[in-house]
PDB file of C-alpha atoms in Angstrom:
ATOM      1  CA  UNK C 199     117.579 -15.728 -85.215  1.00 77.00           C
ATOM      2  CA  UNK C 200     117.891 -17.082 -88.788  1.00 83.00           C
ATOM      3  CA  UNK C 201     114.023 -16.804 -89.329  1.00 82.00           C
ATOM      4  CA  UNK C 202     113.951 -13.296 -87.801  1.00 79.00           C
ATOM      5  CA  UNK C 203     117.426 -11.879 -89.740  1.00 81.00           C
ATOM      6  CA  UNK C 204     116.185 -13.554 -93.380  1.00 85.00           C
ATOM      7  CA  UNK C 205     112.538 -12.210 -93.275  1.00 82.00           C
ATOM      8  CA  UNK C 206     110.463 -15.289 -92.114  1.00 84.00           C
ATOM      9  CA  UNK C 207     108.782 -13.161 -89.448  1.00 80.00           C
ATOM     10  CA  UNK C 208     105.999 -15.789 -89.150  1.00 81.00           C
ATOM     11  CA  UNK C 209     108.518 -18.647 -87.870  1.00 82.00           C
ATOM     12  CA  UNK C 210     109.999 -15.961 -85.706  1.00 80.00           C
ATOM     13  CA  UNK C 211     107.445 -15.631 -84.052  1.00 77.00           C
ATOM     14  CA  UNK C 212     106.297 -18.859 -83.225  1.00 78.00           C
ATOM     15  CA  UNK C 213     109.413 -19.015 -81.527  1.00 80.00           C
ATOM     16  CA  UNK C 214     109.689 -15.999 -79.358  1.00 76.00           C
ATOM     17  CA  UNK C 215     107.812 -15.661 -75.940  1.00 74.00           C
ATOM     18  CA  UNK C 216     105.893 -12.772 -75.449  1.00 70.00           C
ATOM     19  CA  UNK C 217     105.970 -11.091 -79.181  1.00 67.00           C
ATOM     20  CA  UNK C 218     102.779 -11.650 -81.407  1.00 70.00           C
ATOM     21  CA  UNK C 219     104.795  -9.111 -83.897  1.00 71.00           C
ATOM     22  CA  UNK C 220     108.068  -6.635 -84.322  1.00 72.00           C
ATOM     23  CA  UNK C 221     106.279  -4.377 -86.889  1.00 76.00           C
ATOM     24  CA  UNK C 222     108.422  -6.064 -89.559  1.00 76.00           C
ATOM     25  CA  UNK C 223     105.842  -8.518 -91.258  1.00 78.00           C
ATOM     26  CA  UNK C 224     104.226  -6.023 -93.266  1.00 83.00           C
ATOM     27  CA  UNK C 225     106.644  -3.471 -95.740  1.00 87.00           C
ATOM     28  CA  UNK C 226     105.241   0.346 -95.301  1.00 91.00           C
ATOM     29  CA  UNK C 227     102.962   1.901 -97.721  1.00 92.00           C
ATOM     30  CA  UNK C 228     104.951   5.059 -98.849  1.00 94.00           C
ATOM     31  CA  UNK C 229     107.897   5.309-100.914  1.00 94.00           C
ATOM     32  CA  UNK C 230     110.301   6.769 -98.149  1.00 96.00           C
ATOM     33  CA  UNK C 231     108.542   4.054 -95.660  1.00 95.00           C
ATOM     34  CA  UNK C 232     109.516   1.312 -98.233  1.00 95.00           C
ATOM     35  CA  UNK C 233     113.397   2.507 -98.203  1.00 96.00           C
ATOM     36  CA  UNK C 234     113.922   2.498 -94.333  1.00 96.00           C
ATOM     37  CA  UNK C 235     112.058  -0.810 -94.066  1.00 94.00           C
ATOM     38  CA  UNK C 236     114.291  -2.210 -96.915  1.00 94.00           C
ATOM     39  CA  UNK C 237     117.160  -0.638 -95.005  1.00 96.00           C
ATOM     40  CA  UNK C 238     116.553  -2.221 -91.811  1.00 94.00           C
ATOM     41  CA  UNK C 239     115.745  -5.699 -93.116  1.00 91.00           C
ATOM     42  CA  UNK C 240     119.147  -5.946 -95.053  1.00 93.00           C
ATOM     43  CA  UNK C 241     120.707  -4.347 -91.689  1.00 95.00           C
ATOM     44  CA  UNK C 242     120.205  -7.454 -89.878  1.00 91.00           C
ATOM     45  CA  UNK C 243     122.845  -9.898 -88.606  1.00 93.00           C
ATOM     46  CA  UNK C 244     123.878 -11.873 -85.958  1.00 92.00           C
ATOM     47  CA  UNK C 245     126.882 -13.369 -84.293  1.00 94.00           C
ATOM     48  CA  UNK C 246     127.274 -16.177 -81.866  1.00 93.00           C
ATOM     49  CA  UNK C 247     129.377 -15.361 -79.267  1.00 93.00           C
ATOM     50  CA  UNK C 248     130.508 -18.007 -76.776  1.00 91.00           C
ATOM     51  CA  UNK C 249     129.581 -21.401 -76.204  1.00 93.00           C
ATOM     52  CA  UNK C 250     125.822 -21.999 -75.810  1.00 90.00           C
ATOM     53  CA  UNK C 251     125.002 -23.286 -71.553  1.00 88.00           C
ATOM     54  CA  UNK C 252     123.028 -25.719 -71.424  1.00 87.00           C
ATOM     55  CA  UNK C 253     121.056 -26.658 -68.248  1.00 85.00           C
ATOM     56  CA  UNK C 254     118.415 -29.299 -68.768  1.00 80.00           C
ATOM     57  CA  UNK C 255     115.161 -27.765 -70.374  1.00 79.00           C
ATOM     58  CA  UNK C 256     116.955 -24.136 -70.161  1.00 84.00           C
ATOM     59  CA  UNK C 257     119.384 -23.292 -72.182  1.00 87.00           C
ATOM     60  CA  UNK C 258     121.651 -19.523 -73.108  1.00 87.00           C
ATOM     61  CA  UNK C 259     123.376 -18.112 -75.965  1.00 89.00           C
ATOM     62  CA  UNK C 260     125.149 -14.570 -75.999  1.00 90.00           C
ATOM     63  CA  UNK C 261     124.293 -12.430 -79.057  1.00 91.00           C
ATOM     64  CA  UNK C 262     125.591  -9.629 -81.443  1.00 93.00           C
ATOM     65  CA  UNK C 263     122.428  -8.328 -82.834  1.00 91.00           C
ATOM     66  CA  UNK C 264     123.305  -5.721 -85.800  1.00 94.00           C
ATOM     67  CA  UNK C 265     121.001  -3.257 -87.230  1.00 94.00           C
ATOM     68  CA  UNK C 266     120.047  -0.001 -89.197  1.00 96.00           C
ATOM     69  CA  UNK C 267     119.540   2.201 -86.123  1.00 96.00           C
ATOM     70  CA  UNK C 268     116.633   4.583 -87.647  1.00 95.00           C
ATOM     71  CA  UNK C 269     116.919   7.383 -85.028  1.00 95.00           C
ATOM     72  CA  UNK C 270     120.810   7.546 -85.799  1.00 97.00           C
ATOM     73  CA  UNK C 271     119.892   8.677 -89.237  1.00 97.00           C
ATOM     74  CA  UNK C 272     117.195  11.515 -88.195  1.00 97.00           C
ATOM     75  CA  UNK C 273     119.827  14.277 -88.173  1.00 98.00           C
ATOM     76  CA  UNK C 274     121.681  13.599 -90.982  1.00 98.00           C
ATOM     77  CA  UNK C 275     118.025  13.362 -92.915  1.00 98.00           C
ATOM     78  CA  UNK C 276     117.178  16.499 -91.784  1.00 98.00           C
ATOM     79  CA  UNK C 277     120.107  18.113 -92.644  1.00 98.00           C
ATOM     80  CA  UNK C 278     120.007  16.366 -96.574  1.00 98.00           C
ATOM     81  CA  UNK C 279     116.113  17.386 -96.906  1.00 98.00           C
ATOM     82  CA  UNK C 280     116.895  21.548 -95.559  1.00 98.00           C
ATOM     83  CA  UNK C 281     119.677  21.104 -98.808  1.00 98.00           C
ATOM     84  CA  UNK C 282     117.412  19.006-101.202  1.00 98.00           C
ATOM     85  CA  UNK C 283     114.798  22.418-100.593  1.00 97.00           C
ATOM     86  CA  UNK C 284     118.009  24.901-101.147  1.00 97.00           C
ATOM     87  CA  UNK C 285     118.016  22.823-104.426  1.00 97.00           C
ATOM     88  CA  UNK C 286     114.766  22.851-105.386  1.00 97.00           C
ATOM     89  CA  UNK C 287     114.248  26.450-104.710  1.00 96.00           C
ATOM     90  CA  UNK C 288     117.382  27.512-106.906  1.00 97.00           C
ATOM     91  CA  UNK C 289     116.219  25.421-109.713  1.00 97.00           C
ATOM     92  CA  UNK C 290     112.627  25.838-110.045  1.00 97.00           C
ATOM     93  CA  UNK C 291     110.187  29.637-110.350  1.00 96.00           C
ATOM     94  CA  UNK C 292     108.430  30.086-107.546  1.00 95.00           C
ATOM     95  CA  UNK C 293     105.032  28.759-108.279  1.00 95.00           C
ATOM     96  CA  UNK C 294     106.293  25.386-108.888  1.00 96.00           C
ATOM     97  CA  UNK C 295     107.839  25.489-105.057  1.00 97.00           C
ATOM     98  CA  UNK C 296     105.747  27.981-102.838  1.00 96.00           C
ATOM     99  CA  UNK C 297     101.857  27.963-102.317  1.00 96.00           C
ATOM    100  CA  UNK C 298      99.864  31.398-102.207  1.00 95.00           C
ATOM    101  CA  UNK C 299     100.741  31.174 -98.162  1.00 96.00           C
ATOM    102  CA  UNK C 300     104.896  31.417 -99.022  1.00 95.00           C
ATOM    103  CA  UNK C 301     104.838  27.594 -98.186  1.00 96.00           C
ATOM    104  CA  UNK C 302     106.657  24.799 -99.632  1.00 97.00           C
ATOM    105  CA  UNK C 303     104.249  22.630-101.500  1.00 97.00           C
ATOM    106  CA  UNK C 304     103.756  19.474-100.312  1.00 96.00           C
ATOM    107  CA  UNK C 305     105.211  17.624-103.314  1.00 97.00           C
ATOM    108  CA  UNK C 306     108.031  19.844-102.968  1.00 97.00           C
ATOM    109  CA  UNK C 307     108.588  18.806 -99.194  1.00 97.00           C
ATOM    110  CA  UNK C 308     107.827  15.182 -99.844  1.00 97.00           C
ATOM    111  CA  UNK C 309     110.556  15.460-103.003  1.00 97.00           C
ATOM    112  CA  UNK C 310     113.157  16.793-100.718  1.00 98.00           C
ATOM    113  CA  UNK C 311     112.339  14.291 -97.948  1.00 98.00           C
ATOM    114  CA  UNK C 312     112.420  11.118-100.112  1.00 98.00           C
ATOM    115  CA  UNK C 313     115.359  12.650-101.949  1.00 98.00           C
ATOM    116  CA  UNK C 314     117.767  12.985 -98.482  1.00 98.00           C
ATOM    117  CA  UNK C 315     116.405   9.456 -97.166  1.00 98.00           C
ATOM    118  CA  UNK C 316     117.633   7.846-100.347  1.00 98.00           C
ATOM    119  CA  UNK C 317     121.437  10.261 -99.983  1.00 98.00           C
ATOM    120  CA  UNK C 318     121.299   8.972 -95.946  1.00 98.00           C
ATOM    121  CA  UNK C 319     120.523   5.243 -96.527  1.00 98.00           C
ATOM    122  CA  UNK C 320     123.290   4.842 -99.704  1.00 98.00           C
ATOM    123  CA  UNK C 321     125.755   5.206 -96.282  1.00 97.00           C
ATOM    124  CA  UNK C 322     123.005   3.274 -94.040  1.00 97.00           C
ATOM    125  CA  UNK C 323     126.236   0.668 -93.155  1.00 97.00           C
ATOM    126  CA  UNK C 324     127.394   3.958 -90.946  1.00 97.00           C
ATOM    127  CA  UNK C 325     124.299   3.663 -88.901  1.00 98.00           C
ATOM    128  CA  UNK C 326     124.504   0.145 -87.826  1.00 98.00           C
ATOM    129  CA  UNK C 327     124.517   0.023 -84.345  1.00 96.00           C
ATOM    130  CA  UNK C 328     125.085  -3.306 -82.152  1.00 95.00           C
ATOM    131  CA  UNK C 329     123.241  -4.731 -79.105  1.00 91.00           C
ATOM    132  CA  UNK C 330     124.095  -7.773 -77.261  1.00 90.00           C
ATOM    133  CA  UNK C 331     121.137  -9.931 -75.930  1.00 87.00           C
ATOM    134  CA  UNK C 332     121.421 -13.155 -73.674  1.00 86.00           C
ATOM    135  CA  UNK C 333     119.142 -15.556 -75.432  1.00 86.00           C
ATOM    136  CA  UNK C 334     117.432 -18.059 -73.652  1.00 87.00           C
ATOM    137  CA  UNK C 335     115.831 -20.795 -74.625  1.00 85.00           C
ATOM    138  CA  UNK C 336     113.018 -22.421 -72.128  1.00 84.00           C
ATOM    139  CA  UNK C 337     110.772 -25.917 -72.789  1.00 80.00           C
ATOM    140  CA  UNK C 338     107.444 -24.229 -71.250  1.00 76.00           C
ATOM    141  CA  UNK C 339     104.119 -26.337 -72.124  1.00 76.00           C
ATOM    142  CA  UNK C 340     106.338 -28.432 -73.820  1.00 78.00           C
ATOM    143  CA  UNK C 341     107.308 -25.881 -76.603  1.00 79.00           C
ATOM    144  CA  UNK C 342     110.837 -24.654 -77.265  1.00 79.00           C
ATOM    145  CA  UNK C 343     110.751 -20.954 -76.756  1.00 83.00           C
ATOM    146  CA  UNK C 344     113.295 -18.297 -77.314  1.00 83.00           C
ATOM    147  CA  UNK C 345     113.484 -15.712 -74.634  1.00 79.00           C
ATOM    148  CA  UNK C 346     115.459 -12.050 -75.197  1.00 68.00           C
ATOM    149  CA  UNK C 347     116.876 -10.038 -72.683  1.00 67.00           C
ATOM    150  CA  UNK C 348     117.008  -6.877 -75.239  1.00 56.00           C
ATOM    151  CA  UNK C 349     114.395  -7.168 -77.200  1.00 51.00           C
ATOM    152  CA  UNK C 350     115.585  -6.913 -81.270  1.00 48.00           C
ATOM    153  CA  UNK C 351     114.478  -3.537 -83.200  1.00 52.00           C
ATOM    154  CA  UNK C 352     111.137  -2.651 -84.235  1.00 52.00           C
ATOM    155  CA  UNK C 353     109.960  -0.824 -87.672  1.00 50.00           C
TER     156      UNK C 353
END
């Protein structure tokens, strides 16, 4: 869990059964992409809770996974971006905001959009959702292996 919450996705890996990747190894292209990623990295924590049972080569720990939960934020985005274009219209003459088709341009859209992602995630702590997983740890091939019965979040 410390490899996976601090960004060491390779030694995460290596350790989990069954996931090759999470979709958090590589940081997204776009701007907006680059925030939520950020976002959701920084989200994530973890607390122990209970004693671990141990059973010869098996053994189970109960977790308090915390993260950025990205579909949480989707309405509150979409609200921010329809204001960020209220905005934009009010402050700008039409040609620099409509095309000859009385759309938005897309650098206008894009502007709004990257705009109410950055408002959203300055509160991202109110999107932080918790899951508890039963981790398991198995001696398979003769290999320690962690085992989750949730898996963690995905990018």
């Amino acid at each position: 869990m410390d490899a996976l919450t601090g960004g060491d996705y390779e030694t995460a890996y290596a350790q989990l059964d069954g996931y090759t990747s999470l979709g958090l190894e590589k940081e997204p292209e776009d701007e907006v992409g680059r925030m939520m990623y950020r976002a959701l990295r920084e989200s994530l924590s973890y607390e122990l809770v209970g004693d671990c049972v141990i059973d010869r080569l098996d053994a189970a720990q109960e977790i308090q996974l915390s993260y950025l939960d990205l579909t949480a934020i989707q309405p509150d985005v979409q609200a921010a971006t329809e204001a960020e274009l209220e905005d934009i219209v009010q402050s700008r003459t039409r040609g620099e905001v409509y095309d000859d088709d009385n759309n938005y341009l897309p650098a206008v859209t894009q502007e709004a959009y990257s705009k109410a992602v950055e408002k959203v995630l300055a509160k991202a702590e109110d999107y932080y959702t918790t899951v508890g997983i039963r981790l398991e740890i198995k001696y398979p091939g003769g290999r320690w292996l962690a085992v989750a019965n949730q898996p963690p979040p995905t990018a």
